[in-house]
């Protein structure tokens, strides 16, 4: 059914004049991700909901009652039922992700806080998860719409790599892990969190690849769309890379790090973050979002002493920090001794690869060969890590 009420706003008129009233998505093809099902005849409420969907980058499907096509109701990532339409949605198939939405009376409601028991009776009748009132709940609802449209479920397994001292090989390991992650067939994103590291895109041979770099995101606050982020980044050797341009910008605000990493994680798969040894506000934000941190430590006493300081600071934020120990070793040292001295679990011994410098000098990426020592180490790491994630 198309809308015929006079005096609608531009967004509501768009829904009426397009086929959206017959259940099709509002907006042109390719202008957003699949959005929620909206059920309402209240044009003012519809206008608000269309605006929030646009802010979330989602294209909604609009009906005045439960759609005749059952899948529109059962398969939508989210169902937003206007309180004017609740009675018409009685008897619809029960499903999670139904929200009863009204206007002008508070924010997120609960039965004790909402003064109108009739609202909650209607919510129970349609199996709604919660009751929202606009405009107070707009920010929450934008996030929920975007999460649903992006298929937010299990977040990406996010691994950070930190050098125990300068030149430990953290960036080399981060690149190799990302390449090995991509070889598993999972969506993989590599984030260069070290502005003074020279650029992971350079290490991968992708410095000329088209796409956005960190300076394009330093003003980011609040929410960044996961799909938009991924599509905007350079694609290098089967993965997406967020690195640095060749300019002078060397600062990522904490808000930007939080927003960008949250967006990167939301779409699932694997995220690898290369982090500097200094722990500033932005690095603390990154550490807080890691599932696992790897501290790369060369097998020598001075490196262990330096790594102990890094581990102390990083471990105050990161709950799961493990040691990756790299030979050759000083006399009397081995991988387990280094890990025990640091008080960290041993994630593995990084094999010595005498050909690595020649590989890098040739322009090939570290770990690019799946059968090389570094490639085999990273493949074994992901096999264990992903198996542990699946069993949790």
XYZ file of C-alpha atoms in Angstrom:
392
model
C 0.000 0.000 0.000
C 1.304 3.468 -0.837
C 0.895 6.399 1.527
C -1.671 9.072 0.608
C -1.541 11.434 3.563
C -0.949 15.083 2.691
C 1.658 17.213 4.383
C 4.361 14.558 4.750
C 7.999 15.593 5.034
C 10.445 15.034 2.179
C 11.679 11.679 3.535
C 8.161 10.389 4.090
C 7.078 11.608 0.638
C 10.063 9.726 -0.794
C 8.808 6.572 0.872
C 5.316 7.220 -0.460
C 6.246 8.107 -4.025
C 8.746 5.274 -4.351
C 7.573 1.671 -4.239
C 8.698 1.498 -0.582
C 5.122 1.527 0.640
C 4.730 -1.742 -1.242
C 7.571 -3.241 0.719
C 10.648 -2.254 -1.272
C 13.760 -0.605 0.078
C 13.916 3.160 0.262
C 16.820 4.633 -1.723
C 18.750 3.731 -4.834
C 20.629 0.535 -5.432
C 24.030 0.377 -3.838
C 23.436 3.362 -1.575
C 23.477 1.409 1.659
C 23.285 -1.995 3.292
C 20.083 -3.956 3.823
C 18.189 -2.244 6.607
C 15.296 -2.902 8.938
C 11.647 -3.504 8.236
C 9.591 -0.457 9.297
C 5.887 -0.940 10.035
C 3.958 2.302 10.582
C 1.433 4.717 9.064
C 2.554 7.589 11.291
C 4.321 9.810 8.752
C 6.117 11.897 11.382
C 7.499 8.739 12.986
C 8.351 7.312 9.577
C 10.254 10.460 8.728
C 12.325 10.064 11.913
C 13.008 6.389 11.249
C 14.033 6.990 7.637
C 16.440 9.681 8.823
C 17.976 7.317 11.379
C 18.320 4.569 8.774
C 20.101 7.003 6.480
C 22.459 7.933 9.326
C 23.208 4.228 9.806
C 23.806 3.704 6.076
C 20.884 1.266 5.816
C 17.994 0.999 3.344
C 14.734 0.072 5.073
C 11.688 -1.742 3.780
C 8.450 0.053 4.693
C 4.956 -1.403 5.252
C 1.826 -0.185 7.003
C 1.136 -3.652 8.472
C 2.730 -7.097 8.628
C 3.954 -7.814 5.081
C 2.093 -10.410 3.067
C 5.431 -11.865 2.061
C 6.337 -13.680 5.292
C 10.105 -13.521 4.702
C 10.018 -9.722 4.869
C 9.058 -10.029 8.515
C 11.078 -13.104 9.525
C 14.305 -12.374 7.628
C 14.700 -8.623 8.173
C 17.761 -7.873 10.330
C 15.565 -5.698 12.579
C 11.849 -4.871 12.771
C 10.756 -1.396 13.900
C 7.043 -1.288 14.690
C 5.452 2.105 15.243
C 3.163 2.193 18.258
C 0.365 3.131 15.856
C 0.808 -0.237 14.079
C 1.195 -2.563 17.067
C -2.408 -3.783 16.937
C -1.995 -4.672 13.244
C 1.087 -6.780 14.064
C -0.639 -9.070 16.552
C -0.273 -12.684 15.556
C 2.884 -12.113 13.510
C 5.559 -14.783 13.788
C 7.555 -14.353 16.975
C 11.188 -13.469 16.318
C 14.031 -11.624 18.027
C 14.907 -8.078 16.992
C 11.417 -6.513 17.135
C 11.333 -3.011 18.658
C 8.227 -0.981 19.423
C 8.948 2.667 18.621
C 7.035 5.804 19.557
C 7.803 9.476 19.958
C 8.353 12.118 22.635
C 8.208 10.198 25.906
C 11.573 9.289 27.354
C 14.296 7.051 26.006
C 14.859 3.344 26.452
C 11.902 2.216 28.510
C 11.311 -0.573 30.957
C 8.006 -1.633 32.522
C 8.794 0.057 35.805
C 9.865 3.343 34.223
C 7.187 3.679 31.575
C 4.022 5.198 32.948
C 1.741 3.668 30.305
C 1.071 -0.039 30.887
C -0.856 -0.107 27.617
C 2.397 0.436 25.720
C 3.932 -2.586 27.363
C 0.839 -4.674 26.774
C 1.183 -3.955 23.040
C 4.923 -4.711 23.178
C 4.273 -8.090 24.791
C 1.584 -8.899 22.222
C 4.013 -8.498 19.329
C 6.999 -10.019 21.127
C 9.023 -6.800 21.142
C 12.469 -6.850 22.737
C 12.086 -3.323 24.065
C 10.174 -0.054 23.792
C 11.895 3.080 22.451
C 10.832 6.698 22.537
C 12.260 9.241 20.106
C 14.120 11.548 20.068
C 15.857 10.466 23.290
C 16.730 6.984 22.003
C 17.940 8.091 18.564
C 21.662 7.511 19.162
C 21.056 4.027 20.533
C 18.735 3.155 17.676
C 21.171 4.338 14.975
C 23.796 1.990 16.412
C 21.316 -0.881 16.579
C 20.176 -0.339 12.976
C 23.760 -0.196 11.726
C 24.738 -3.319 13.673
C 21.777 -5.230 12.302
C 22.316 -4.023 8.736
C 25.968 -5.045 8.859
C 25.057 -8.452 10.196
C 26.781 -7.755 13.492
C 27.238 -11.036 15.284
C 30.513 -12.481 16.396
C 33.140 -9.791 16.196
C 36.443 -10.241 14.446
C 39.165 -12.120 16.259
C 41.454 -9.164 16.947
C 45.168 -9.704 17.557
C 47.677 -6.972 18.377
C 51.426 -7.243 17.858
C 53.889 -5.194 19.931
C 57.677 -5.167 19.838
C 59.466 -5.857 23.102
C 62.189 -3.509 21.883
C 62.957 -1.546 18.749
C 63.648 -3.789 15.785
C 62.059 -6.827 17.428
C 60.133 -7.672 14.261
C 56.593 -6.777 15.345
C 55.623 -5.156 12.038
C 57.054 -8.122 10.129
C 54.991 -10.524 12.222
C 51.853 -8.378 11.946
C 52.042 -8.389 8.139
C 52.753 -12.119 8.017
C 49.833 -12.864 10.355
C 47.476 -10.776 8.224
C 48.557 -12.550 5.027
C 48.142 -15.943 6.693
C 44.735 -14.861 8.002
C 43.643 -13.944 4.488
C 44.793 -17.371 3.278
C 42.291 -18.988 5.656
C 39.536 -17.435 3.520
C 38.348 -15.146 6.297
C 37.813 -11.425 5.906
C 41.091 -9.912 7.091
C 41.974 -6.329 7.925
C 45.429 -5.062 8.929
C 45.631 -1.867 10.984
C 48.898 0.057 11.256
C 48.785 1.648 14.689
C 52.396 2.845 14.658
C 52.704 6.223 12.904
C 56.507 6.130 13.143
C 56.905 2.647 11.731
C 57.283 3.549 8.063
C 53.934 2.154 6.866
C 52.734 -1.436 6.664
C 51.464 -0.762 3.146
C 55.096 -0.209 2.146
C 56.149 -3.471 3.806
C 53.427 -5.257 1.828
C 54.335 -3.495 -1.417
C 50.999 -1.677 -1.536
C 52.012 1.943 -0.994
C 50.535 2.898 -4.388
C 47.231 1.106 -3.849
C 44.198 3.382 -4.010
C 42.296 3.972 -0.794
C 42.064 5.965 2.391
C 44.807 6.213 5.011
C 44.855 7.181 8.694
C 44.865 10.962 8.093
C 41.424 10.548 6.509
C 40.057 9.145 9.788
C 41.675 11.279 12.477
C 38.514 13.359 12.901
C 36.323 10.272 13.368
C 34.182 10.221 16.492
C 31.220 8.148 17.510
C 30.347 5.467 15.017
C 32.133 4.545 11.772
C 30.299 2.171 9.418
C 32.140 -1.144 9.151
C 31.238 -1.715 5.525
C 32.100 1.819 4.499
C 35.432 1.595 6.306
C 36.402 -1.663 4.659
C 35.410 -0.585 1.169
C 37.381 2.653 1.497
C 40.701 1.010 2.392
C 43.398 -0.158 -0.026
C 43.174 -3.817 -0.982
C 46.633 -5.398 -0.883
C 47.355 -9.101 -1.428
C 43.877 -10.256 -0.461
C 43.378 -8.106 2.630
C 42.402 -4.550 3.518
C 45.092 -2.312 4.992
C 44.740 0.854 7.063
C 48.158 2.488 7.093
C 49.736 5.925 6.751
C 50.251 8.258 3.864
C 53.601 9.866 3.208
C 52.641 13.102 4.950
C 53.668 14.446 8.341
C 50.584 13.426 10.353
C 51.678 11.212 13.248
C 48.781 11.459 15.688
C 45.658 9.326 15.991
C 43.232 10.718 18.584
C 41.855 8.182 21.036
C 38.303 8.769 19.745
C 39.375 7.978 16.196
C 41.194 4.800 17.222
C 38.158 3.649 19.197
C 35.710 4.337 16.378
C 37.818 2.858 13.586
C 38.780 -0.323 15.419
C 35.205 -0.899 16.572
C 34.073 -0.622 12.940
C 36.828 -2.955 11.767
C 35.848 -5.595 14.314
C 32.107 -5.405 13.769
C 32.095 -7.280 10.457
C 33.798 -10.389 11.808
C 36.766 -12.314 10.460
C 40.285 -11.355 11.515
C 41.791 -7.987 12.464
C 45.535 -7.628 13.064
C 46.852 -4.442 14.693
C 50.513 -3.409 14.674
C 51.128 -1.270 17.770
C 54.035 0.892 18.973
C 55.813 0.270 22.252
C 54.798 3.588 23.757
C 51.373 3.429 25.400
C 49.456 6.656 24.788
C 45.697 7.228 24.888
C 45.138 5.922 21.343
C 47.215 2.797 21.948
C 45.307 2.182 25.188
C 42.059 2.321 23.185
C 43.468 -0.224 20.747
C 44.693 -2.524 23.518
C 41.241 -2.450 25.116
C 39.699 -3.877 21.934
C 42.179 -6.723 21.428
C 41.252 -10.319 22.087
C 44.918 -11.281 22.239
C 48.231 -9.449 22.276
C 51.569 -10.821 21.056
C 54.749 -9.339 22.487
C 57.676 -10.074 20.152
C 60.877 -10.538 22.143
C 64.352 -11.332 20.768
C 66.210 -13.914 22.809
C 68.714 -11.607 24.509
C 68.907 -10.132 28.004
C 68.574 -6.442 27.067
C 65.545 -7.223 24.916
C 63.941 -9.120 27.790
C 64.548 -6.180 30.127
C 62.990 -3.751 27.651
C 60.094 -6.115 26.958
C 59.338 -6.347 30.672
C 58.550 -2.620 30.773
C 56.347 -2.886 27.685
C 54.549 -5.913 29.130
C 53.876 -4.093 32.402
C 52.232 -1.137 30.667
C 50.353 -3.115 28.003
C 49.238 -5.737 30.509
C 47.525 -3.091 32.613
C 44.987 -2.707 29.781
C 45.162 -5.972 27.838
C 43.937 -9.069 29.627
C 45.561 -11.672 27.362
C 49.171 -10.849 26.474
C 51.511 -13.618 25.303
C 55.160 -13.791 24.332
C 56.458 -14.653 20.878
C 60.169 -15.285 21.250
C 62.610 -14.882 18.382
C 66.048 -16.419 18.096
C 68.958 -16.580 17.855
C 69.407 -16.817 21.640
C 72.056 -15.516 23.988
C 73.884 -18.195 25.919
C 71.644 -19.963 28.430
C 68.369 -18.542 27.094
C 65.521 -20.271 25.313
C 61.935 -19.390 24.440
C 60.389 -20.750 27.628
C 62.943 -18.976 29.841
C 62.136 -15.654 28.170
C 58.369 -16.148 28.586
C 58.731 -17.245 32.204
C 60.973 -14.271 33.005
C 58.344 -11.934 31.576
C 55.584 -13.766 33.412
C 53.695 -14.330 30.148
C 52.301 -17.412 28.455
C 54.411 -18.539 25.503
C 52.536 -18.132 22.216
C 55.354 -19.692 20.225
C 58.895 -19.471 19.004
C 59.317 -17.386 15.889
C 61.620 -19.380 13.632
C 64.845 -17.854 12.455
C 64.665 -17.236 8.710
C 68.087 -16.405 7.250
C 66.481 -15.477 3.932
C 64.019 -12.941 5.362
C 66.128 -9.835 4.716
C 66.714 -10.895 1.126
C 62.966 -11.489 0.705
C 62.161 -8.005 2.005
C 64.877 -6.398 -0.117
C 63.328 -8.016 -3.184
C 60.000 -6.301 -2.457
C 58.180 -9.482 -1.424
C 56.078 -9.269 1.768
C 57.063 -11.055 4.978
C 55.269 -14.369 5.277
C 54.053 -14.135 1.709
C 55.120 -17.721 1.048
C 52.791 -20.067 2.889
C 55.460 -22.780 3.002
C 58.232 -20.535 4.341
C 59.217 -20.575 8.031
C 57.256 -17.415 8.854
C 54.240 -18.499 6.819
C 54.110 -21.877 8.573
C 54.409 -20.250 12.002
C 51.493 -17.891 11.255
C 49.316 -20.662 9.789
C 49.842 -22.741 12.937
C 49.028 -19.715 15.110
C 45.691 -19.116 13.354
C 44.807 -22.786 13.471
C 45.130 -22.732 17.274
C 43.593 -19.302 17.780
C 40.563 -19.877 15.562
C 39.960 -23.312 17.060
C 40.030 -21.779 20.548
C 37.620 -19.050 19.439
C 35.225 -21.608 17.986
C 35.164 -23.619 21.192
C 34.579 -20.614 23.455
